[in-house]
């Protein structure tokens, strides 16, 4: 489907440009471990017929995708056994646990899923094993993937992560309650208020308003829909703008409304998903994977009653946050060869295909959009609304000090949502604090 490809490429192009701008010229690369260790070849016990067990860590998976992938991988690689280590579903908590492990050079996990915002930081901190020599040795063609997600795993010209899937956010709606989802934030506010209660629902709308990384994605997309951004193409902090203030005020209006759950400030993706599949809400904001849970006969009360639409528009149109995950290898693994085999599978055609079919995760390998099995299992990817959403996806600020920037945004935005400060104050504070952090 060439249109999908074109739009996807367009959607991630900005990420690429911004990422290269942020990383370019930054001298201190990750490490030279690769040269030292890879002059000789890594020992591969599994190739000598020995059973090797590796540990694969990922955030909570509610779709069954990870188990299906492990099963398939073990069948293909009878000498490698994979132990699944479940991490928290909150990406920030996962991040901090990995930082604790890797900064003490722990080898307790081998392969892990890394959020697309981590590779630069993990490369620089020497937590990740550089992948180029494996990629070259196995003749992996990175051009089969969309370029943006590949670049997200590249730092200083080296590849530290391979993409697993691309994420963009959508408006989920209940087709048994309405056939016409809102197209602007004001319409959403109106409809969520009016329709709340219909179809046995309790709430009009669900989003992620807890103070964590997901809040940053909700913030970035709503301000973008009004024309606001945090850092511009020239790497200048531009968050203190009337557009940001307008978007943030709209977010606060929604969060403080009567049509969201009273504990919305504790909502992350998993709370959203649980309430959604219980049939509690008319509309919800989430990533593509929730379509898989919505249609899960065993867990969901809303099977066949769910569709997606682009997120509502502000003055500048609809925007959704760009996300996605990659596979990385712990720099301190005792099984680099076997770990690479797993990464190669997960990021390769088979692993991504299973991820798409079981987990509704959007592949980064273009050819999979033409695969009949993927098309059948995930009709979502053929949906023009989906394509539109991906094409409008906006990246989060791209910077080697991203975690600090994210913390500033999380704190300032939260204080607006709780009513402790105005959107103007938050915009001013973010501007000064992010500028200071970037100067240091
Ligand atoms: C999704 C996205 C990821 C983002 C996270 C925020 O998992 O893929 O990039 O950081 O949500 O909660």
Short mmCIF file of C-alpha atoms and ligand atoms in Angstrom, two decimals:
data_model
loop_
_atom_site.label_atom_id
_atom_site.label_comp_id
_atom_site.label_asym_id
_atom_site.label_seq_id
_atom_site.Cartn_x
_atom_site.Cartn_y
_atom_site.Cartn_z
CA UNK A 1 0.00 0.00 0.00
CA UNK A 2 2.18 2.84 -1.25
CA UNK A 3 0.08 5.56 0.40
CA UNK A 4 0.64 4.03 3.83
CA UNK A 5 4.33 3.93 3.18
CA UNK A 6 4.52 7.49 1.97
CA UNK A 7 2.60 8.84 4.91
CA UNK A 8 4.54 6.78 7.40
CA UNK A 9 7.76 8.00 5.95
CA UNK A 10 6.53 11.55 6.10
CA UNK A 11 5.36 11.09 9.66
CA UNK A 12 8.72 9.93 10.89
CA UNK A 13 10.86 12.18 8.76
CA UNK A 14 10.70 15.05 11.17
CA UNK A 15 11.79 12.75 13.96
CA UNK A 16 14.79 11.78 11.92
CA UNK A 17 15.78 15.36 11.16
CA UNK A 18 15.30 16.51 14.71
CA UNK A 19 17.10 13.50 16.10
CA UNK A 20 20.10 13.95 13.87
CA UNK A 21 20.22 17.63 14.75
CA UNK A 22 20.18 16.85 18.45
CA UNK A 23 22.80 14.10 18.27
CA UNK A 24 25.03 15.49 15.59
CA UNK A 25 28.37 16.84 16.66
CA UNK A 26 28.03 15.50 20.16
CA UNK A 27 31.49 14.05 20.66
CA UNK A 28 31.23 11.44 23.43
CA UNK A 29 29.81 8.36 21.77
CA UNK A 30 28.74 5.39 23.78
CA UNK A 31 31.68 3.14 23.91
CA UNK A 32 34.37 1.36 22.07
CA UNK A 33 33.53 -1.96 23.59
CA UNK A 34 32.58 -3.25 20.20
CA UNK A 35 36.01 -2.94 18.64
CA UNK A 36 37.71 -4.53 21.60
CA UNK A 37 35.38 -7.45 21.95
CA UNK A 38 34.44 -8.06 18.41
CA UNK A 39 37.85 -8.38 16.87
CA UNK A 40 37.57 -11.93 17.96
CA UNK A 41 34.15 -13.48 17.60
CA UNK A 42 31.87 -13.92 20.54
CA UNK A 43 31.63 -17.44 21.80
CA UNK A 44 28.28 -18.96 21.04
CA UNK A 45 27.51 -21.88 23.32
CA UNK A 46 24.15 -22.57 21.68
CA UNK A 47 25.90 -23.17 18.37
CA UNK A 48 27.83 -26.03 19.94
CA UNK A 49 24.52 -27.67 20.75
CA UNK A 50 24.43 -26.51 24.36
CA UNK A 51 21.15 -25.10 25.75
CA UNK A 52 21.50 -21.45 26.65
CA UNK A 53 18.89 -19.51 28.61
CA UNK A 54 18.58 -15.79 28.09
CA UNK A 55 16.32 -13.34 29.89
CA UNK A 56 14.08 -11.03 27.88
CA UNK A 57 12.51 -8.08 29.69
CA UNK A 58 9.50 -6.11 28.48
CA UNK A 59 6.80 -3.99 30.07
CA UNK A 60 3.48 -5.65 30.93
CA UNK A 61 1.96 -7.12 27.76
CA UNK A 62 -1.80 -7.49 27.88
CA UNK A 63 -2.13 -8.77 24.30
CA UNK A 64 -0.34 -12.13 24.55
CA UNK A 65 2.10 -10.98 21.88
CA UNK A 66 5.28 -11.53 23.88
CA UNK A 67 4.41 -15.11 24.75
CA UNK A 68 3.56 -15.87 21.13
CA UNK A 69 6.87 -14.40 20.00
CA UNK A 70 8.89 -16.33 22.56
CA UNK A 71 7.19 -19.56 21.58
CA UNK A 72 7.89 -18.97 17.92
CA UNK A 73 11.49 -17.98 18.60
CA UNK A 74 12.17 -21.07 20.72
CA UNK A 75 10.78 -23.27 17.98
CA UNK A 76 13.11 -21.66 15.47
CA UNK A 77 16.07 -21.79 17.88
CA UNK A 78 15.82 -25.03 19.86
CA UNK A 79 19.09 -24.36 21.68
CA UNK A 80 18.03 -21.03 23.09
CA UNK A 81 15.50 -20.80 25.87
CA UNK A 82 13.96 -17.44 26.71
CA UNK A 83 12.86 -16.49 30.21
CA UNK A 84 10.38 -13.64 30.17
CA UNK A 85 10.92 -10.94 32.77
CA UNK A 86 7.90 -8.69 33.15
CA UNK A 87 8.68 -5.06 33.89
CA UNK A 88 6.24 -2.32 35.00
CA UNK A 89 3.92 -1.02 32.29
CA UNK A 90 4.99 2.58 33.02
CA UNK A 91 7.84 3.34 30.61
CA UNK A 92 9.48 5.74 33.09
CA UNK A 93 9.56 3.09 35.82
CA UNK A 94 11.01 0.59 33.37
CA UNK A 95 13.63 3.13 32.38
CA UNK A 96 14.67 3.75 35.97
CA UNK A 97 14.92 0.03 36.76
CA UNK A 98 17.16 -0.54 33.76
CA UNK A 99 19.34 2.41 34.70
CA UNK A 100 19.76 0.93 38.19
CA UNK A 101 20.64 -2.51 36.78
CA UNK A 102 22.98 -1.38 34.05
CA UNK A 103 24.77 1.25 36.09
CA UNK A 104 25.81 -1.55 38.44
CA UNK A 105 26.85 -3.62 35.40
CA UNK A 106 24.29 -6.30 36.13
CA UNK A 107 23.94 -9.14 33.63
CA UNK A 108 20.60 -10.36 35.03
CA UNK A 109 18.75 -9.56 31.84
CA UNK A 110 20.05 -10.01 28.29
CA UNK A 111 17.57 -8.44 25.89
CA UNK A 112 15.04 -5.71 26.63
CA UNK A 113 12.47 -3.58 24.89
CA UNK A 114 13.55 0.05 24.84
CA UNK A 115 11.20 2.99 24.35
CA UNK A 116 12.11 4.90 21.19
CA UNK A 117 13.20 7.84 23.36
CA UNK A 118 15.98 5.87 25.14
CA UNK A 119 18.64 4.66 22.69
CA UNK A 120 20.74 7.84 22.56
CA UNK A 121 20.89 8.03 26.33
CA UNK A 122 21.59 4.30 26.76
CA UNK A 123 24.30 4.37 24.11
CA UNK A 124 26.01 7.33 25.70
CA UNK A 125 25.79 5.79 29.17
CA UNK A 126 27.30 2.55 27.88
CA UNK A 127 24.29 0.42 28.81
CA UNK A 128 23.58 -0.99 25.37
CA UNK A 129 25.56 -3.34 23.18
CA UNK A 130 26.34 -1.86 19.80
CA UNK A 131 24.66 -3.91 17.05
CA UNK A 132 26.48 -3.00 13.81
CA UNK A 133 28.80 -5.97 13.72
CA UNK A 134 25.88 -8.38 14.09
CA UNK A 135 23.88 -6.51 11.49
CA UNK A 136 26.77 -6.67 9.06
CA UNK A 137 27.65 -10.28 9.76
CA UNK A 138 24.05 -11.39 9.15
CA UNK A 139 23.50 -9.06 6.22
CA UNK A 140 20.42 -7.44 7.78
CA UNK A 141 18.91 -4.90 5.40
CA UNK A 142 17.86 -1.92 7.51
CA UNK A 143 16.26 -0.34 4.47
CA UNK A 144 13.38 -2.75 4.80
CA UNK A 145 12.28 -0.61 7.75
CA UNK A 146 10.90 2.91 7.79
CA UNK A 147 13.77 5.24 8.30
CA UNK A 148 12.56 7.18 11.36
CA UNK A 149 12.41 4.21 13.76
CA UNK A 150 15.80 2.99 12.52
CA UNK A 151 17.27 6.44 13.17
CA UNK A 152 15.73 6.51 16.63
CA UNK A 153 18.01 3.54 17.42
CA UNK A 154 21.08 5.17 15.90
CA UNK A 155 23.48 7.34 17.84
CA UNK A 156 26.72 8.81 16.53
CA UNK A 157 26.45 6.73 13.39
CA UNK A 158 26.09 3.41 15.18
CA UNK A 159 23.06 1.24 15.68
CA UNK A 160 22.18 0.49 19.33
CA UNK A 161 18.59 -0.65 18.91
CA UNK A 162 16.39 -2.16 16.23
CA UNK A 163 12.75 -1.14 15.94
CA UNK A 164 9.90 -3.46 16.97
CA UNK A 165 6.90 -1.29 16.15
CA UNK A 166 5.76 2.28 15.69
CA UNK A 167 3.11 3.92 17.88
CA UNK A 168 0.73 6.80 17.22
CA UNK A 169 -2.25 7.69 19.37
CA UNK A 170 -5.91 7.57 18.36
CA UNK A 171 -9.40 8.36 19.51
CA UNK A 172 -11.22 5.14 20.28
CA UNK A 173 -15.00 5.32 20.14
CA UNK A 174 -17.93 3.03 20.81
CA UNK A 175 -19.82 2.38 17.60
CA UNK A 176 -22.87 1.17 19.55
CA UNK A 177 -23.13 4.65 21.08
CA UNK A 178 -22.20 6.93 18.20
CA UNK A 179 -21.40 6.65 14.51
CA UNK A 180 -19.94 10.14 14.39
CA UNK A 181 -16.96 10.69 16.65
CA UNK A 182 -15.94 14.26 17.45
CA UNK A 183 -13.47 15.95 15.13
CA UNK A 184 -12.44 18.87 17.38
CA UNK A 185 -11.59 19.07 21.07
CA UNK A 186 -14.62 21.27 21.65
CA UNK A 187 -16.85 18.69 20.01
CA UNK A 188 -15.25 16.00 22.16
CA UNK A 189 -16.05 17.97 25.29
CA UNK A 190 -19.63 18.43 24.14
CA UNK A 191 -20.22 14.83 23.02
CA UNK A 192 -18.44 13.23 25.99
CA UNK A 193 -20.73 15.21 28.28
CA UNK A 194 -23.87 14.36 26.33
CA UNK A 195 -23.19 10.69 25.64
CA UNK A 196 -21.78 9.77 29.03
CA UNK A 197 -24.06 7.06 30.44
CA UNK A 198 -25.27 5.77 27.09
CA UNK A 199 -24.50 2.17 26.13
CA UNK A 200 -24.11 1.37 29.83
CA UNK A 201 -21.07 3.60 30.13
CA UNK A 202 -20.01 5.55 33.16
CA UNK A 203 -17.64 8.04 31.56
CA UNK A 204 -17.48 10.15 28.42
CA UNK A 205 -13.72 10.08 27.88
CA UNK A 206 -10.51 8.45 29.14
CA UNK A 207 -6.95 9.66 28.73
CA UNK A 208 -3.61 9.36 30.54
CA UNK A 209 -3.29 12.16 33.08
CA UNK A 210 -0.99 10.54 35.64
CA UNK A 211 2.37 12.26 36.19
CA UNK A 212 4.58 10.06 33.97
CA UNK A 213 5.89 9.78 30.41
CA UNK A 214 2.46 9.12 28.93
CA UNK A 215 1.35 12.55 30.16
CA UNK A 216 4.12 14.07 28.06
CA UNK A 217 2.68 12.37 24.97
CA UNK A 218 -0.85 13.61 25.79
CA UNK A 219 0.55 17.12 26.31
CA UNK A 220 2.76 17.21 23.22
CA UNK A 221 -0.08 16.17 20.93
CA UNK A 222 -2.74 18.50 22.30
CA UNK A 223 -0.45 21.55 22.15
CA UNK A 224 0.60 20.50 18.61
CA UNK A 225 -3.07 20.45 17.61
CA UNK A 226 -3.13 24.16 18.52
CA UNK A 227 0.21 24.87 16.83
CA UNK A 228 2.44 24.68 19.93
CA UNK A 229 5.69 22.79 20.40
CA UNK A 230 8.36 22.40 23.07
CA UNK A 231 11.59 22.60 21.06
CA UNK A 232 11.60 23.72 17.44
CA UNK A 233 13.59 22.49 14.44
CA UNK A 234 16.44 24.86 15.29
CA UNK A 235 16.70 23.31 18.74
CA UNK A 236 15.27 26.40 20.44
CA UNK A 237 12.92 26.12 23.40
CA UNK A 238 9.64 27.65 22.25
CA UNK A 239 7.20 26.20 24.74
CA UNK A 240 6.09 29.52 26.22
CA UNK A 241 3.62 30.43 23.49
CA UNK A 242 -0.09 31.30 23.25
CA UNK A 243 -0.56 28.02 21.33
CA UNK A 244 0.90 25.90 24.14
CA UNK A 245 -1.17 27.77 26.68
CA UNK A 246 -4.35 27.19 24.71
CA UNK A 247 -3.65 23.46 24.30
CA UNK A 248 -2.75 23.04 27.96
CA UNK A 249 -5.89 24.88 29.05
CA UNK A 250 -7.95 22.51 26.89
CA UNK A 251 -6.24 19.52 28.47
CA UNK A 252 -6.97 20.90 31.95
CA UNK A 253 -10.60 21.56 31.02
CA UNK A 254 -10.99 17.91 29.97
CA UNK A 255 -9.19 16.50 33.00
CA UNK A 256 -11.24 18.66 35.38
CA UNK A 257 -14.57 17.83 33.70
CA UNK A 258 -17.31 15.57 35.07
CA UNK A 259 -17.16 13.15 32.15
CA UNK A 260 -13.77 11.63 33.08
CA UNK A 261 -13.22 9.29 36.05
CA UNK A 262 -12.69 11.06 39.38
CA UNK A 263 -9.25 9.42 39.66
CA UNK A 264 -8.14 10.35 36.14
CA UNK A 265 -4.92 11.78 37.62
CA UNK A 266 -3.91 8.16 38.31
CA UNK A 267 -4.67 6.97 34.79
CA UNK A 268 -1.95 5.49 32.61
CA UNK A 269 -2.46 3.24 29.56
CA UNK A 270 -3.31 0.18 31.63
CA UNK A 271 -6.07 1.90 33.64
CA UNK A 272 -7.44 3.30 30.38
CA UNK A 273 -7.46 -0.14 28.81
CA UNK A 274 -9.09 -1.83 31.80
CA UNK A 275 -11.92 0.71 31.98
CA UNK A 276 -12.29 0.69 28.20
CA UNK A 277 -12.64 -3.06 27.75
CA UNK A 278 -15.03 -3.17 30.72
CA UNK A 279 -17.28 -0.95 28.58
CA UNK A 280 -17.03 2.03 30.93
CA UNK A 281 -16.46 4.84 28.45
CA UNK A 282 -17.69 6.27 25.14
CA UNK A 283 -14.34 7.70 24.00
CA UNK A 284 -10.71 7.06 24.91
CA UNK A 285 -7.25 8.12 23.83
CA UNK A 286 -4.73 5.29 23.45
CA UNK A 287 -2.17 3.56 21.18
CA UNK A 288 -3.10 0.98 18.49
CA UNK A 289 -2.58 -2.04 20.77
CA UNK A 290 -5.87 -1.33 22.58
CA UNK A 291 -7.72 -2.45 19.46
CA UNK A 292 -6.36 -5.94 20.14
CA UNK A 293 -7.64 -5.94 23.75
CA UNK A 294 -10.97 -4.43 22.64
CA UNK A 295 -11.60 -7.44 20.44
CA UNK A 296 -10.34 -10.05 22.90
CA UNK A 297 -13.38 -12.28 23.48
CA UNK A 298 -12.08 -13.43 26.85
CA UNK A 299 -11.49 -10.04 28.44
CA UNK A 300 -13.53 -7.48 26.58
CA UNK A 301 -17.15 -6.37 26.94
CA UNK A 302 -16.92 -4.25 23.81
CA UNK A 303 -15.95 -6.77 21.12
CA UNK A 304 -16.97 -5.51 17.65
CA UNK A 305 -18.19 -2.20 19.09
CA UNK A 306 -14.95 -0.29 18.79
CA UNK A 307 -13.51 1.90 16.07
CA UNK A 308 -10.70 4.41 15.93
CA UNK A 309 -10.58 7.93 14.54
CA UNK A 310 -7.88 10.58 14.48
CA UNK A 311 -7.57 12.50 17.75
CA UNK A 312 -9.74 15.62 17.78
CA UNK A 313 -8.31 18.76 16.21
CA UNK A 314 -7.39 22.08 17.78
CA UNK A 315 -7.00 25.30 15.74
CA UNK A 316 -4.18 23.73 13.72
CA UNK A 317 -5.62 20.30 13.06
CA UNK A 318 -5.30 16.83 14.55
CA UNK A 319 -1.98 15.67 15.97
CA UNK A 320 -0.92 12.48 17.67
CA UNK A 321 2.27 11.72 19.57
CA UNK A 322 4.86 9.54 17.90
CA UNK A 323 6.02 6.60 19.98
CA UNK A 324 7.23 3.08 19.52
CA UNK A 325 9.59 0.48 20.92
CA UNK A 326 12.92 -1.06 20.00
CA UNK A 327 14.91 -4.14 21.01
CA UNK A 328 18.25 -3.62 22.75
CA UNK A 329 20.93 -5.85 24.28
CA UNK A 330 22.37 -5.29 27.75
CA UNK A 331 26.01 -4.26 27.38
CA UNK A 332 26.87 -6.67 30.21
CA UNK A 333 25.11 -9.74 28.86
CA UNK A 334 26.98 -13.01 29.12
CA UNK A 335 25.24 -14.25 25.96
CA UNK A 336 25.69 -11.67 23.22
CA UNK A 337 25.28 -14.12 20.33
CA UNK A 338 22.07 -15.65 21.63
CA UNK A 339 20.77 -12.21 22.58
CA UNK A 340 21.39 -11.04 19.05
CA UNK A 341 19.46 -14.01 17.68
CA UNK A 342 16.45 -12.89 19.72
CA UNK A 343 16.77 -9.24 18.65
CA UNK A 344 17.13 -10.33 15.04
CA UNK A 345 13.95 -12.38 15.29
CA UNK A 346 11.89 -9.75 17.19
CA UNK A 347 12.79 -6.87 14.88
CA UNK A 348 12.72 -9.05 11.79
CA UNK A 349 9.81 -9.97 9.59
CA UNK A 350 8.60 -12.95 11.61
CA UNK A 351 8.71 -11.26 15.01
CA UNK A 352 7.06 -8.06 13.75
CA UNK A 353 4.43 -10.06 11.93
CA UNK A 354 3.47 -11.95 15.08
CA UNK A 355 3.50 -8.62 16.96
CA UNK A 356 1.13 -7.15 14.38
CA UNK A 357 -1.19 -10.13 14.30
CA UNK A 358 -1.40 -10.84 18.02
CA UNK A 359 -0.72 -7.39 19.48
CA UNK A 360 -1.95 -5.02 16.77
CA UNK A 361 1.44 -3.34 16.81
CA UNK A 362 2.17 -1.34 13.67
CA UNK A 363 5.23 -2.82 11.90
CA UNK A 364 8.26 -0.76 10.91
CA UNK A 365 8.93 -3.19 8.04
CA UNK A 366 7.06 -1.76 5.06
CA UNK A 367 6.39 -5.06 3.31
CA UNK A 368 4.29 -6.31 6.23
CA UNK A 369 1.53 -3.82 5.36
CA UNK A 370 1.00 -5.86 2.17
CA UNK A 371 0.97 -9.20 3.98
CA UNK A 372 -2.51 -10.78 3.68
CA UNK A 373 -2.33 -12.40 7.13
CA UNK A 374 -1.44 -9.09 8.76
CA UNK A 375 -4.19 -7.37 6.79
CA UNK A 376 -6.72 -9.90 7.93
CA UNK A 377 -5.71 -9.91 11.59
CA UNK A 378 -5.24 -6.15 11.84
CA UNK A 379 -7.61 -4.42 9.42
CA UNK A 380 -6.77 -1.33 11.43
CA UNK A 381 -3.60 -0.87 9.37
CA UNK A 382 -5.63 -0.55 6.18
CA UNK A 383 -8.00 1.95 7.75
CA UNK A 384 -7.53 5.42 6.16
CA UNK A 385 -8.07 6.99 9.60
CA UNK A 386 -5.10 5.02 10.87
CA UNK A 387 -2.94 6.16 8.02
CA UNK A 388 -4.02 9.73 8.63
CA UNK A 389 -3.16 9.43 12.32
CA UNK A 390 0.29 8.08 11.63
CA UNK A 391 0.97 10.82 9.12
CA UNK A 392 0.12 13.44 11.74
CA UNK A 393 2.32 11.93 14.46
CA UNK A 394 4.59 14.43 16.21
CA UNK A 395 7.80 13.43 17.99
CA UNK A 396 8.56 14.41 21.54
CA UNK A 397 11.46 16.80 22.09
CA UNK A 398 14.56 15.08 20.81
CA UNK A 399 17.57 15.58 23.05
CA UNK A 400 20.30 13.57 24.81
CA UNK A 401 18.93 15.03 28.07
CA UNK A 402 15.40 13.94 27.24
CA UNK A 403 14.69 12.40 30.69
CA UNK A 404 15.30 15.79 32.35
CA UNK A 405 13.09 17.61 29.86
CA UNK A 406 10.39 15.02 30.33
CA UNK A 407 10.50 15.43 34.13
CA UNK A 408 10.10 19.19 33.84
CA UNK A 409 7.09 18.80 31.54
CA UNK A 410 5.51 16.13 33.74
CA UNK A 411 5.74 18.26 36.89
CA UNK A 412 4.62 21.54 35.34
CA UNK A 413 1.71 20.04 33.40
CA UNK A 414 0.53 18.04 36.42
CA UNK A 415 0.33 21.21 38.49
CA UNK A 416 -2.01 22.70 35.92
CA UNK A 417 -4.18 19.62 35.87
CA UNK A 418 -4.51 19.64 39.66
CA UNK A 419 -5.41 23.34 39.55
CA UNK A 420 -2.27 24.37 41.45
CA UNK A 421 -1.02 26.74 38.78
CA UNK A 422 -2.24 28.35 35.57
CA UNK A 423 -1.27 27.24 32.08
CA UNK A 424 0.57 30.57 31.66
CA UNK A 425 2.69 29.90 34.74
CA UNK A 426 3.45 26.37 33.57
CA UNK A 427 4.50 27.56 30.11
CA UNK A 428 6.80 30.16 31.64
CA UNK A 429 8.34 27.66 34.07
CA UNK A 430 8.87 25.03 31.38
CA UNK A 431 10.54 27.60 29.15
CA UNK A 432 13.06 28.69 31.81
CA UNK A 433 13.71 25.26 33.26
CA UNK A 434 14.21 23.50 29.93
CA UNK A 435 16.47 26.31 28.71
CA UNK A 436 18.56 26.00 31.85
CA UNK A 437 18.77 22.22 31.57
CA UNK A 438 19.89 22.47 27.95
CA UNK A 439 22.55 25.06 28.79
CA UNK A 440 24.15 22.94 31.49
C1 LIG B 1 3.81 4.06 24.32
C2 LIG B 1 4.78 4.61 23.29
C3 LIG B 1 6.02 5.12 23.95
C4 LIG B 1 5.64 6.13 25.01
C5 LIG B 1 4.68 5.53 26.04
C6 LIG B 1 4.20 6.58 27.02
O1 LIG B 1 4.32 2.88 24.87
O2 LIG B 1 5.13 3.64 22.34
O3 LIG B 1 6.90 5.68 23.00
O4 LIG B 1 6.78 6.65 25.67
O5 LIG B 1 3.57 4.98 25.36
O6 LIG B 1 3.42 6.02 28.02
#
